[in-house]
């Protein structure tokens, strides 16, 4: 995205469409431990910051709404606090930070419901419902989002949020189905990670009522999604990452 593309408010939609393409290509990078939605929020902040004229009020509202997503928790480092320049907002704990982010996003959506960024803002808000202890609300919000944006390139992000929400909710059968749906829509490491979650939910060591045979099938499929293991000698001493994590789970499965 260039400054020229983002300079005029009527070109924000064009800039967003280019981001959709990047989201599809780099979805594995964007989806981290918290859903990767901070990266999305940063993109929205850039769009808001560079938009001009009639979008100025909306840009300021967006900056205010997403500030808690990049906020920090706990006491600041004295040396860092003494440095000049703007500082991120600070919150006493993660629950407070997430609750404030949810509150501000709700305000933004109510005031700018027709905004081009609404698709991502509402997705971010759904993710925050998990962090604030409302996984059932997150599932309902994602189902509404999927119905409204069935062809969105961000759909895979929504599926990941739904799977995590169902897991947090404790609905094991539905969570397994959600992770399987995500695996069917993904590839490579992202597919493997979804199948690892399926295996964990079927693993009798980790889940009551698990089935070792089903867990093994899921873990085997996860390894297959990663492709052949590297054969170079250097990799023999390197951290195994996701592949090693899945293999460890396989090795610890009870005898079938």
CSV table of C-alpha atoms in Angstrom, one decimal:
chain,number,residue,atom,x,y,z
A,1,UNK,CA,0.0,0.0,0.0
A,2,UNK,CA,1.4,3.4,-1.0
A,3,UNK,CA,0.7,6.7,0.6
A,4,UNK,CA,-0.8,7.8,-2.7
A,5,UNK,CA,-3.3,4.9,-2.5
A,6,UNK,CA,-4.3,5.8,1.0
A,7,UNK,CA,-4.3,9.5,0.6
A,8,UNK,CA,-7.9,10.0,-0.6
A,9,UNK,CA,-10.8,8.8,1.5
A,10,UNK,CA,-12.6,7.5,-1.5
A,11,UNK,CA,-9.7,5.1,-2.2
A,12,UNK,CA,-9.7,3.4,1.2
A,13,UNK,CA,-11.8,0.6,-0.3
A,14,UNK,CA,-9.2,0.0,-2.9
A,15,UNK,CA,-6.5,-0.1,-0.3
A,16,UNK,CA,-8.5,-2.6,1.8
A,17,UNK,CA,-9.0,-4.8,-1.2
A,18,UNK,CA,-5.3,-5.0,-1.6
A,19,UNK,CA,-5.0,-5.9,2.0
A,20,UNK,CA,-7.5,-8.8,1.5
A,21,UNK,CA,-5.1,-10.2,-1.1
A,22,UNK,CA,-2.2,-10.1,1.4
A,23,UNK,CA,-4.4,-11.6,4.1
A,24,UNK,CA,-5.0,-14.6,1.9
A,25,UNK,CA,-1.3,-15.0,1.1
A,26,UNK,CA,0.0,-14.4,4.6
A,27,UNK,CA,-2.8,-15.6,6.8
A,28,UNK,CA,-0.4,-18.0,8.5
A,29,UNK,CA,1.8,-15.1,9.6
A,30,UNK,CA,-1.2,-13.0,10.8
A,31,UNK,CA,-2.7,-15.7,12.9
A,32,UNK,CA,-0.8,-16.0,16.1
A,33,UNK,CA,-1.5,-16.8,19.7
A,34,UNK,CA,-4.2,-14.2,19.9
A,35,UNK,CA,-5.7,-14.6,16.5
A,36,UNK,CA,-3.3,-12.3,14.8
A,37,UNK,CA,-5.8,-9.5,14.9
A,38,UNK,CA,-3.4,-7.0,16.3
A,39,UNK,CA,-1.8,-7.0,12.9
A,40,UNK,CA,-5.2,-6.3,11.4
A,41,UNK,CA,-5.7,-3.5,13.9
A,42,UNK,CA,-2.4,-2.0,12.9
A,43,UNK,CA,-3.4,-2.0,9.3
A,44,UNK,CA,-6.6,-0.2,10.1
A,45,UNK,CA,-4.7,2.3,12.2
A,46,UNK,CA,-2.5,3.0,9.2
A,47,UNK,CA,-5.5,3.5,7.0
A,48,UNK,CA,-7.1,5.8,9.6
A,49,UNK,CA,-3.9,7.7,10.1
A,50,UNK,CA,-3.3,8.4,6.4
A,51,UNK,CA,-6.9,9.1,5.4
A,52,UNK,CA,-7.7,12.8,4.9
A,53,UNK,CA,-10.5,15.4,4.7
A,54,UNK,CA,-14.0,13.9,5.3
A,55,UNK,CA,-12.4,10.8,6.8
A,56,UNK,CA,-10.5,12.7,9.5
A,57,UNK,CA,-13.1,12.2,12.2
A,58,UNK,CA,-13.4,8.5,11.4
A,59,UNK,CA,-9.7,8.1,11.4
A,60,UNK,CA,-9.5,9.6,14.9
A,61,UNK,CA,-12.3,7.4,16.1
A,62,UNK,CA,-10.5,4.3,14.7
A,63,UNK,CA,-7.2,5.2,16.5
A,64,UNK,CA,-9.2,5.6,19.7
A,65,UNK,CA,-11.0,2.4,19.2
A,66,UNK,CA,-8.1,0.1,18.5
A,67,UNK,CA,-5.6,1.7,21.0
A,68,UNK,CA,-6.2,-0.9,23.7
A,69,UNK,CA,-5.3,-3.7,21.2
A,70,UNK,CA,-1.7,-2.5,21.3
A,71,UNK,CA,-1.9,-1.5,24.9
A,72,UNK,CA,0.5,-2.8,27.6
A,73,UNK,CA,-0.3,-4.5,30.9
A,74,UNK,CA,1.2,-4.0,34.3
A,75,UNK,CA,3.8,-1.5,35.6
A,76,UNK,CA,6.0,0.1,32.9
A,77,UNK,CA,9.7,-0.3,32.7
A,78,UNK,CA,11.1,2.8,34.3
A,79,UNK,CA,13.8,3.2,31.7
A,80,UNK,CA,11.4,2.8,28.8
A,81,UNK,CA,8.9,5.2,30.5
A,82,UNK,CA,11.6,7.9,30.7
A,83,UNK,CA,12.2,7.8,27.0
A,84,UNK,CA,10.6,10.6,24.9
A,85,UNK,CA,7.8,10.0,22.5
A,86,UNK,CA,4.2,8.7,22.7
A,87,UNK,CA,3.5,5.7,24.9
A,88,UNK,CA,0.9,2.9,24.5
A,89,UNK,CA,-2.0,2.9,26.8
A,90,UNK,CA,-1.4,0.9,29.9
A,91,UNK,CA,-3.9,-1.4,31.8
A,92,UNK,CA,-3.7,-3.1,35.1
A,93,UNK,CA,-4.4,-6.6,33.6
A,94,UNK,CA,-5.3,-8.4,30.4
A,95,UNK,CA,-9.0,-8.6,31.4
A,96,UNK,CA,-9.2,-4.8,31.7
A,97,UNK,CA,-7.4,-4.2,28.5
A,98,UNK,CA,-9.6,-6.6,26.6
A,99,UNK,CA,-12.8,-5.2,28.1
A,100,UNK,CA,-11.8,-1.7,27.2
A,101,UNK,CA,-10.9,-2.7,23.7
A,102,UNK,CA,-14.3,-4.4,23.3
A,103,UNK,CA,-16.1,-1.3,24.7
A,104,UNK,CA,-14.3,1.1,22.3
A,105,UNK,CA,-14.9,-1.2,19.3
A,106,UNK,CA,-18.6,-1.3,20.1
A,107,UNK,CA,-18.7,2.5,20.2
A,108,UNK,CA,-16.9,2.7,16.9
A,109,UNK,CA,-19.3,0.2,15.2
A,110,UNK,CA,-22.3,2.1,16.5
A,111,UNK,CA,-21.0,5.4,15.2
A,112,UNK,CA,-19.4,4.3,12.0
A,113,UNK,CA,-21.5,1.3,11.0
A,114,UNK,CA,-21.2,1.9,7.3
A,115,UNK,CA,-17.4,2.2,7.3
A,116,UNK,CA,-15.3,0.1,4.9
A,117,UNK,CA,-13.4,-1.2,7.9
A,118,UNK,CA,-16.4,-2.6,9.6
A,119,UNK,CA,-15.8,-6.1,8.3
A,120,UNK,CA,-12.5,-6.3,10.2
A,121,UNK,CA,-13.6,-4.3,13.2
A,122,UNK,CA,-16.5,-6.6,13.9
A,123,UNK,CA,-14.2,-9.6,13.5
A,124,UNK,CA,-11.7,-8.1,16.0
A,125,UNK,CA,-14.6,-7.5,18.4
A,126,UNK,CA,-15.7,-11.1,18.2
A,127,UNK,CA,-12.1,-12.2,19.0
A,128,UNK,CA,-12.2,-10.0,22.1
A,129,UNK,CA,-15.2,-11.8,23.4
A,130,UNK,CA,-13.0,-14.9,24.0
A,131,UNK,CA,-10.5,-12.8,25.9
A,132,UNK,CA,-13.2,-11.3,28.0
A,133,UNK,CA,-14.6,-14.7,29.0
A,134,UNK,CA,-17.6,-14.9,26.7
A,135,UNK,CA,-16.8,-17.7,24.2
A,136,UNK,CA,-20.5,-18.4,23.6
A,137,UNK,CA,-20.9,-14.7,22.5
A,138,UNK,CA,-17.9,-15.1,20.3
A,139,UNK,CA,-19.4,-18.1,18.5
A,140,UNK,CA,-22.7,-16.2,18.0
A,141,UNK,CA,-20.9,-13.1,16.7
A,142,UNK,CA,-18.7,-15.2,14.3
A,143,UNK,CA,-21.8,-17.1,13.0
A,144,UNK,CA,-23.4,-13.7,12.2
A,145,UNK,CA,-20.2,-12.5,10.6
A,146,UNK,CA,-19.9,-15.6,8.4
A,147,UNK,CA,-23.5,-15.2,7.3
A,148,UNK,CA,-22.9,-11.5,6.4
A,149,UNK,CA,-19.5,-12.0,4.7
A,150,UNK,CA,-19.6,-15.5,3.2
A,151,UNK,CA,-17.0,-14.8,0.5
A,152,UNK,CA,-14.6,-12.7,2.6
A,153,UNK,CA,-10.9,-13.5,2.3
A,154,UNK,CA,-10.8,-13.0,6.0
A,155,UNK,CA,-13.2,-16.0,6.4
A,156,UNK,CA,-10.3,-18.3,7.5
A,157,UNK,CA,-9.6,-15.9,10.3
A,158,UNK,CA,-13.2,-16.1,11.4
A,159,UNK,CA,-13.1,-19.9,11.3
A,160,UNK,CA,-10.1,-19.9,13.5
A,161,UNK,CA,-11.8,-17.6,16.1
A,162,UNK,CA,-14.9,-19.8,16.1
A,163,UNK,CA,-12.8,-23.0,16.7
A,164,UNK,CA,-11.0,-21.4,19.6
A,165,UNK,CA,-14.2,-20.0,21.0
A,166,UNK,CA,-15.9,-23.5,20.9
A,167,UNK,CA,-12.8,-25.0,22.5
A,168,UNK,CA,-12.9,-22.4,25.3
A,169,UNK,CA,-16.6,-23.0,25.7
A,170,UNK,CA,-16.0,-26.7,26.3
A,171,UNK,CA,-18.2,-27.9,23.5
A,172,UNK,CA,-15.8,-30.7,22.4
A,173,UNK,CA,-17.9,-32.2,19.5
A,174,UNK,CA,-18.6,-28.8,18.0
A,175,UNK,CA,-15.0,-27.7,18.5
A,176,UNK,CA,-13.7,-30.8,16.7
A,177,UNK,CA,-16.0,-30.0,13.8
A,178,UNK,CA,-14.9,-26.4,13.7
A,179,UNK,CA,-11.2,-27.3,13.7
A,180,UNK,CA,-11.9,-29.8,10.9
A,181,UNK,CA,-13.7,-27.2,8.9
A,182,UNK,CA,-10.7,-24.8,9.3
A,183,UNK,CA,-8.3,-27.6,8.3
A,184,UNK,CA,-10.4,-28.1,5.2
A,185,UNK,CA,-10.1,-24.5,4.3
A,186,UNK,CA,-6.4,-24.2,5.0
A,187,UNK,CA,-3.1,-25.5,3.9
A,188,UNK,CA,0.5,-26.1,5.1
A,189,UNK,CA,1.3,-25.2,8.7
A,190,UNK,CA,-2.1,-23.6,9.3
A,191,UNK,CA,-3.8,-26.8,8.2
A,192,UNK,CA,-1.4,-28.8,10.4
A,193,UNK,CA,-2.1,-26.6,13.4
A,194,UNK,CA,-5.9,-27.0,13.0
A,195,UNK,CA,-5.5,-30.8,12.8
A,196,UNK,CA,-3.2,-30.7,15.9
A,197,UNK,CA,-6.1,-29.2,17.7
A,198,UNK,CA,-8.4,-31.9,16.5
A,199,UNK,CA,-5.9,-34.5,17.8
A,200,UNK,CA,-5.7,-32.7,21.1
A,201,UNK,CA,-9.5,-32.8,21.5
A,202,UNK,CA,-9.5,-36.5,20.7
A,203,UNK,CA,-6.4,-37.4,22.7
A,204,UNK,CA,-7.4,-39.4,25.8
A,205,UNK,CA,-4.4,-38.0,27.7
A,206,UNK,CA,-5.7,-34.5,27.2
A,207,UNK,CA,-9.5,-34.8,26.9
A,208,UNK,CA,-12.0,-36.9,28.7
A,209,UNK,CA,-13.8,-39.3,26.4
A,210,UNK,CA,-11.0,-39.1,23.8
A,211,UNK,CA,-10.2,-41.8,21.3
A,212,UNK,CA,-6.5,-42.6,20.8
A,213,UNK,CA,-7.1,-43.9,17.3
A,214,UNK,CA,-8.9,-40.7,16.2
A,215,UNK,CA,-6.2,-38.6,17.8
A,216,UNK,CA,-3.5,-40.6,15.9
A,217,UNK,CA,-5.3,-40.1,12.6
A,218,UNK,CA,-5.5,-36.4,13.2
A,219,UNK,CA,-1.9,-36.1,14.2
A,220,UNK,CA,-0.8,-38.2,11.2
A,221,UNK,CA,-2.8,-35.9,8.9
A,222,UNK,CA,-1.2,-32.9,10.5
A,223,UNK,CA,2.2,-34.2,9.8
A,224,UNK,CA,1.2,-35.0,6.2
A,225,UNK,CA,0.0,-31.4,5.8
A,226,UNK,CA,3.5,-30.2,6.7
A,227,UNK,CA,5.0,-32.3,3.9
A,228,UNK,CA,8.3,-34.3,4.1
A,229,UNK,CA,10.6,-33.5,7.0
A,230,UNK,CA,13.9,-31.7,6.2
A,231,UNK,CA,16.8,-34.1,5.8
A,232,UNK,CA,19.6,-31.6,6.1
A,233,UNK,CA,22.0,-32.4,9.0
A,234,UNK,CA,21.5,-28.8,10.3
A,235,UNK,CA,17.9,-29.5,11.0
A,236,UNK,CA,18.7,-32.5,13.2
A,237,UNK,CA,19.8,-30.1,15.9
A,238,UNK,CA,17.3,-27.3,15.2
A,239,UNK,CA,14.1,-26.7,17.2
A,240,UNK,CA,11.4,-28.8,15.6
A,241,UNK,CA,8.6,-26.3,16.1
A,242,UNK,CA,5.1,-27.5,15.1
A,243,UNK,CA,6.3,-30.7,13.5
A,244,UNK,CA,8.2,-31.7,16.7
A,245,UNK,CA,5.2,-30.7,18.8
A,246,UNK,CA,2.9,-33.0,16.9
A,247,UNK,CA,5.4,-35.8,16.9
A,248,UNK,CA,5.7,-35.6,20.7
A,249,UNK,CA,1.9,-35.9,21.0
A,250,UNK,CA,2.0,-39.0,18.8
A,251,UNK,CA,4.8,-40.5,20.9
A,252,UNK,CA,2.8,-40.0,24.1
A,253,UNK,CA,-0.4,-41.5,22.9
A,254,UNK,CA,-1.5,-44.6,24.9
A,255,UNK,CA,-1.3,-47.9,23.2
A,256,UNK,CA,-4.3,-48.6,21.0
